[in-house]
């Protein structure tokens, strides 16, 4: 089945390892030289590995998880359980399949549990008619999903890596997104469709196992583009996406699948789409990000606050389109300084849209005390051996903060 | 570091457990091959590779040459003179029903040139006629249940007409007026109807084919969930040019592997715009490909409405057998008309070729001959039907043309289920702009004028 079963690699944490590419059927060229992300340059003060076991962005106690103000009363009064990111996805899919018989889960290799374990036991529990493998064809998966949705089902399609969504682009852009619009009075739509795809850097994914194509989807009216940062979010946002009557592109930072572990409410619950979350309040600068870089931002701002005696506001966009402009504007009007951080390329990325919207809003523009800055991937692809110089790290975000304050 | 050790140890174990004799260059594959694969038995005459389990060994090196196989036959019931050639054929329609089908074909063939000319006069922006293919759409549609779900390409007016889409419905869409079901958003001929169970047509070719597979799977699952629902199939139509798209491949493959009750209906009319089939494919048409996907397939004379009906009826039964499966029909015809109003087909094919097809064989004439030989139709009935249909078409035409266009607000709606804050703000921007520049736009033709933009 797979010709590269030798790859077992650590993913951003000291103790846990994951075979991110292990089951991938694609011809993956992996070097046998190992890089261990628990190590770092001996004198590094900023670029230390993310410690997911202590980060304030994850709910380490059930009390923290259950006191989340966005939870329904039922979820708040329920229990919480330690889950990693892929388990939270699995939990959400399980709930969706159990509560609605129109939900179907399919894609390449999902039946045995998925190459990232997100669909473990679903085929056993809900049957091969509802959880199944498709032939290896992304355009087929997407077209199939749209047809299901247009006939009233709630398909949850998986694209094995976001890097492989492009064959399905026509179906997403011209079909899924435009379905409701062109049907008009007939009222038919493809809104039941949710497309899950692992995205983002993983340390050694190179050109075709690292991409974050979210900004390509934000240029498409009709789609909702979502990227959670944690297990608790992943479950709530995925359930929202599945229940949403608009087609949703749900992007899962694969580096978090095993690394990010937190207490997750066990009841079904949803988190609102198109609503940003203020993770930390501050007065002097706003950092806007989504997905995995939030951990980088959090580490950088802690150092900057210590070193520079300032306070920084950190905002998780969560839904990248249609995005929560009011939340961002409100924060930037308060702080006057703003930085957008994302992994994918800076050119025409999400940062461009956020920065443009900020300067276009009269009430926010006059409050700006420095140009909006973007810390993002360079305008290159993700090269195997140079990933650490490409993806924004703590030092680059820290430096960005300094420059913004010195302006 | 740790990880590498583990994986090397794993490999070493795998190697160690393999008997020395079997350490061929392939041992690694067998070591990791899935457990579901049964390995070759000694002395077997057949290969047991999982990819082709019943393949016999041969010591004769021989490539399969497509031309060694005869071209797949084309089924027909009625010959060019209207005579029945399939002795097993039993007409299952009353005379009235036959006449109704004929009149539906006639209606399309009369509406088509009227609207083609209307486009030439600049009264609608675009049109596509279906001359020569009326029997394919009307005939196949007549053999489906009205609740079967249909996906079209764009040259299937006959299906809409046969399912009860009225001349008013056609005209409202073509003029994109306020009654247009598509709310004035789509190009002409991109019809859609919930009532008729036909999904709205979109321009990108072949995208509807995998969607039809998915829709068919939806119908199948809905019936599993609620066995009281009546069995339904999906029918999807596309041209032979569209079959070159990757979506065609994906659709047939996924329908076969998921056992979807879907009828793939290819209209092979010889051309995709200017491209003749010789530049489209080198195999035996589209039908020959169905077999490769493990799909039951038939080729039919698309100018013979009876043959089209018969194969569609049978295909529908087959599609519902064994819990559902796909069927492929390739209907052969000739695109008598230009591709569209934006095309002059005499730039790439001889006028005489077209005239020849029109004269020698066309689906309407063939059914007419059949009806005349049965004594249920004659010249005077023909004249009367043509005149009254033409009157009806022109009446619907002028009524639709006079109607207002949909409210301007319609342009912002249905992007999402609800208007987003962004879209509300943009609607307000457009409202202000139109207030500031009232003379730069013709607002009068839109229902409610500028008022629809006020929230």
PDB file of N, CA and C in Angstrom, chain A residues 1-7 18-30 108-109 112 114-117 136 138 158-164 198 202 204-205 208-210 254, chain B residues 32:
ATOM      1  N   UNK A   1       0.812  -1.197   0.000  1.00  0.00           N
ATOM      2  CA  UNK A   1       0.000   0.000   0.000  1.00  0.00           C
ATOM      3  C   UNK A   1       0.848   1.250   0.000  1.00  0.00           C
ATOM      4  N   UNK A   2       1.851   1.222   0.808  1.00  0.00           N
ATOM      5  CA  UNK A   2       2.649   2.444   0.857  1.00  0.00           C
ATOM      6  C   UNK A   2       4.116   2.083   0.791  1.00  0.00           C
ATOM      7  N   UNK A   3       4.839   2.900   0.104  1.00  0.00           N
ATOM      8  CA  UNK A   3       6.233   2.561  -0.121  1.00  0.00           C
ATOM      9  C   UNK A   3       7.159   3.387   0.754  1.00  0.00           C
ATOM     10  N   UNK A   4       6.606   4.142   1.662  1.00  0.00           N
ATOM     11  CA  UNK A   4       7.477   4.963   2.489  1.00  0.00           C
ATOM     12  C   UNK A   4       7.055   4.891   3.937  1.00  0.00           C
ATOM     13  N   UNK A   5       6.974   3.666   4.407  1.00  0.00           N
ATOM     14  CA  UNK A   5       6.495   3.489   5.768  1.00  0.00           C
ATOM     15  C   UNK A   5       7.583   3.753   6.801  1.00  0.00           C
ATOM     16  N   UNK A   6       8.746   4.149   6.332  1.00  0.00           N
ATOM     17  CA  UNK A   6       9.842   4.321   7.279  1.00  0.00           C
ATOM     18  C   UNK A   6       9.831   5.696   7.937  1.00  0.00           C
ATOM     19  N   UNK A   7       8.960   6.563   7.468  1.00  0.00           N
ATOM     20  CA  UNK A   7       9.035   7.924   7.974  1.00  0.00           C
ATOM     21  C   UNK A   7       8.241   8.085   9.260  1.00  0.00           C
ATOM     22  N   UNK A  18       4.712  11.801  15.342  1.00  0.00           N
ATOM     23  CA  UNK A  18       3.597  11.440  14.467  1.00  0.00           C
ATOM     24  C   UNK A  18       4.141  11.087  13.079  1.00  0.00           C
ATOM     25  N   UNK A  19       3.539  10.096  12.485  1.00  0.00           N
ATOM     26  CA  UNK A  19       3.937   9.746  11.127  1.00  0.00           C
ATOM     27  C   UNK A  19       3.021  10.477  10.165  1.00  0.00           C
ATOM     28  N   UNK A  20       3.250  11.756  10.050  1.00  0.00           N
ATOM     29  CA  UNK A  20       2.345  12.604   9.289  1.00  0.00           C
ATOM     30  C   UNK A  20       2.194  12.122   7.861  1.00  0.00           C
ATOM     31  N   UNK A  21       3.258  11.706   7.281  1.00  0.00           N
ATOM     32  CA  UNK A  21       3.226  11.352   5.868  1.00  0.00           C
ATOM     33  C   UNK A  21       3.248   9.857   5.677  1.00  0.00           C
ATOM     34  N   UNK A  22       3.148   9.156   6.749  1.00  0.00           N
ATOM     35  CA  UNK A  22       3.449   7.737   6.715  1.00  0.00           C
ATOM     36  C   UNK A  22       2.526   6.979   5.773  1.00  0.00           C
ATOM     37  N   UNK A  23       1.248   7.309   5.832  1.00  0.00           N
ATOM     38  CA  UNK A  23       0.300   6.538   5.046  1.00  0.00           C
ATOM     39  C   UNK A  23      -0.010   7.204   3.714  1.00  0.00           C
ATOM     40  N   UNK A  24       0.647   8.287   3.465  1.00  0.00           N
ATOM     41  CA  UNK A  24       0.341   9.021   2.247  1.00  0.00           C
ATOM     42  C   UNK A  24       0.705   8.199   1.031  1.00  0.00           C
ATOM     43  N   UNK A  25      -0.212   8.125   0.083  1.00  0.00           N
ATOM     44  CA  UNK A  25       0.041   7.335  -1.119  1.00  0.00           C
ATOM     45  C   UNK A  25       0.826   8.112  -2.165  1.00  0.00           C
ATOM     46  N   UNK A  26       0.922   9.408  -1.943  1.00  0.00           N
ATOM     47  CA  UNK A  26       1.630  10.223  -2.923  1.00  0.00           C
ATOM     48  C   UNK A  26       3.115   9.911  -2.868  1.00  0.00           C
ATOM     49  N   UNK A  27       3.782  10.081  -3.966  1.00  0.00           N
ATOM     50  CA  UNK A  27       5.230   9.876  -3.906  1.00  0.00           C
ATOM     51  C   UNK A  27       5.871  10.990  -3.100  1.00  0.00           C
ATOM     52  N   UNK A  28       6.139  10.734  -1.892  1.00  0.00           N
ATOM     53  CA  UNK A  28       6.741  11.758  -1.040  1.00  0.00           C
ATOM     54  C   UNK A  28       8.241  11.538  -0.996  1.00  0.00           C
ATOM     55  N   UNK A  29       8.963  12.557  -1.285  1.00  0.00           N
ATOM     56  CA  UNK A  29      10.411  12.437  -1.186  1.00  0.00           C
ATOM     57  C   UNK A  29      10.802  12.934   0.193  1.00  0.00           C
ATOM     58  N   UNK A  30      11.238  12.052   1.019  1.00  0.00           N
ATOM     59  CA  UNK A  30      11.636  12.453   2.365  1.00  0.00           C
ATOM     60  C   UNK A  30      13.097  12.091   2.593  1.00  0.00           C
ATOM     61  N   UNK A 108     -10.332   9.991   0.231  1.00  0.00           N
ATOM     62  CA  UNK A 108      -9.337   8.952  -0.008  1.00  0.00           C
ATOM     63  C   UNK A 108      -8.886   8.376   1.325  1.00  0.00           C
ATOM     64  N   UNK A 109      -9.016   7.078   1.509  1.00  0.00           N
ATOM     65  CA  UNK A 109      -8.497   6.364   2.684  1.00  0.00           C
ATOM     66  C   UNK A 109      -9.154   6.747   3.998  1.00  0.00           C
ATOM     67  N   UNK A 112     -10.471   3.292   6.716  1.00  0.00           N
ATOM     68  CA  UNK A 112      -9.674   2.603   7.754  1.00  0.00           C
ATOM     69  C   UNK A 112      -9.315   3.540   8.893  1.00  0.00           C
ATOM     70  N   UNK A 114      -8.331   7.003   8.141  1.00  0.00           N
ATOM     71  CA  UNK A 114      -7.709   8.205   7.602  1.00  0.00           C
ATOM     72  C   UNK A 114      -6.225   8.242   7.858  1.00  0.00           C
ATOM     73  N   UNK A 115      -5.487   8.887   6.961  1.00  0.00           N
ATOM     74  CA  UNK A 115      -4.032   8.908   7.099  1.00  0.00           C
ATOM     75  C   UNK A 115      -3.604   9.726   8.319  1.00  0.00           C
ATOM     76  N   UNK A 116      -4.512  10.540   8.855  1.00  0.00           N
ATOM     77  CA  UNK A 116      -4.210  11.280  10.080  1.00  0.00           C
ATOM     78  C   UNK A 116      -5.098  10.842  11.248  1.00  0.00           C
ATOM     79  N   UNK A 117      -5.814   9.734  11.059  1.00  0.00           N
ATOM     80  CA  UNK A 117      -6.603   9.121  12.135  1.00  0.00           C
ATOM     81  C   UNK A 117      -7.874   9.894  12.494  1.00  0.00           C
ATOM     82  N   UNK A 136      -9.315   7.694  -6.188  1.00  0.00           N
ATOM     83  CA  UNK A 136      -8.355   8.771  -5.968  1.00  0.00           C
ATOM     84  C   UNK A 136      -8.593   9.883  -6.996  1.00  0.00           C
ATOM     85  N   UNK A 138      -9.744  14.038  -6.780  1.00  0.00           N
ATOM     86  CA  UNK A 138     -10.234  15.177  -5.992  1.00  0.00           C
ATOM     87  C   UNK A 138     -11.413  15.849  -6.680  1.00  0.00           C
ATOM     88  N   UNK A 158     -13.317  14.728   2.443  1.00  0.00           N
ATOM     89  CA  UNK A 158     -11.944  14.986   2.876  1.00  0.00           C
ATOM     90  C   UNK A 158     -11.021  15.039   1.667  1.00  0.00           C
ATOM     91  N   UNK A 159     -10.218  16.085   1.615  1.00  0.00           N
ATOM     92  CA  UNK A 159      -9.119  16.143   0.646  1.00  0.00           C
ATOM     93  C   UNK A 159      -7.872  15.813   1.459  1.00  0.00           C
ATOM     94  N   UNK A 160      -7.128  14.811   1.031  1.00  0.00           N
ATOM     95  CA  UNK A 160      -6.093  14.243   1.910  1.00  0.00           C
ATOM     96  C   UNK A 160      -5.072  15.276   2.393  1.00  0.00           C
ATOM     97  N   UNK A 161      -4.669  16.165   1.513  1.00  0.00           N
ATOM     98  CA  UNK A 161      -3.819  17.303   1.874  1.00  0.00           C
ATOM     99  C   UNK A 161      -4.350  18.520   1.116  1.00  0.00           C
ATOM    100  N   UNK A 162      -4.356  19.679   1.755  1.00  0.00           N
ATOM    101  CA  UNK A 162      -4.816  20.893   1.072  1.00  0.00           C
ATOM    102  C   UNK A 162      -4.041  21.106  -0.221  1.00  0.00           C
ATOM    103  N   UNK A 163      -2.807  20.610  -0.257  1.00  0.00           N
ATOM    104  CA  UNK A 163      -1.960  20.725  -1.447  1.00  0.00           C
ATOM    105  C   UNK A 163      -2.605  20.061  -2.668  1.00  0.00           C
ATOM    106  N   UNK A 164      -3.564  19.159  -2.427  1.00  0.00           N
ATOM    107  CA  UNK A 164      -4.160  18.410  -3.541  1.00  0.00           C
ATOM    108  C   UNK A 164      -5.586  18.840  -3.831  1.00  0.00           C
ATOM    109  N   UNK A 198      -6.316  18.779   5.656  1.00  0.00           N
ATOM    110  CA  UNK A 198      -5.143  19.110   6.464  1.00  0.00           C
ATOM    111  C   UNK A 198      -4.288  20.133   5.710  1.00  0.00           C
ATOM    112  N   UNK A 202       4.682  21.197   8.377  1.00  0.00           N
ATOM    113  CA  UNK A 202       4.781  20.099   9.328  1.00  0.00           C
ATOM    114  C   UNK A 202       6.252  19.797   9.603  1.00  0.00           C
ATOM    115  N   UNK A 204       8.644  19.025   7.484  1.00  0.00           N
ATOM    116  CA  UNK A 204       9.355  18.343   6.414  1.00  0.00           C
ATOM    117  C   UNK A 204       8.412  17.996   5.267  1.00  0.00           C
ATOM    118  N   UNK A 205       7.371  18.763   5.117  1.00  0.00           N
ATOM    119  CA  UNK A 205       6.361  18.457   4.096  1.00  0.00           C
ATOM    120  C   UNK A 205       6.708  18.973   2.716  1.00  0.00           C
ATOM    121  N   UNK A 208       4.535  19.833  -1.381  1.00  0.00           N
ATOM    122  CA  UNK A 208       3.168  19.324  -1.548  1.00  0.00           C
ATOM    123  C   UNK A 208       2.572  18.684  -0.303  1.00  0.00           C
ATOM    124  N   UNK A 209       3.157  18.963   0.852  1.00  0.00           N
ATOM    125  CA  UNK A 209       2.531  18.532   2.103  1.00  0.00           C
ATOM    126  C   UNK A 209       2.616  19.649   3.133  1.00  0.00           C
ATOM    127  N   UNK A 210       2.616  20.902   2.654  1.00  0.00           N
ATOM    128  CA  UNK A 210       2.798  22.043   3.563  1.00  0.00           C
ATOM    129  C   UNK A 210       1.873  23.206   3.272  1.00  0.00           C
ATOM    130  N   UNK A 254      -2.200  20.476  10.198  1.00  0.00           N
ATOM    131  CA  UNK A 254      -1.891  19.076  10.529  1.00  0.00           C
ATOM    132  C   UNK A 254      -0.806  18.941  11.575  1.00  0.00           C
TER     133      UNK A 254
ATOM    134  N   UNK B  32       4.616  -5.580   2.989  1.00  0.00           N
ATOM    135  CA  UNK B  32       3.700  -4.516   3.419  1.00  0.00           C
ATOM    136  C   UNK B  32       2.387  -4.551   2.652  1.00  0.00           C
TER     137      UNK B  32
END
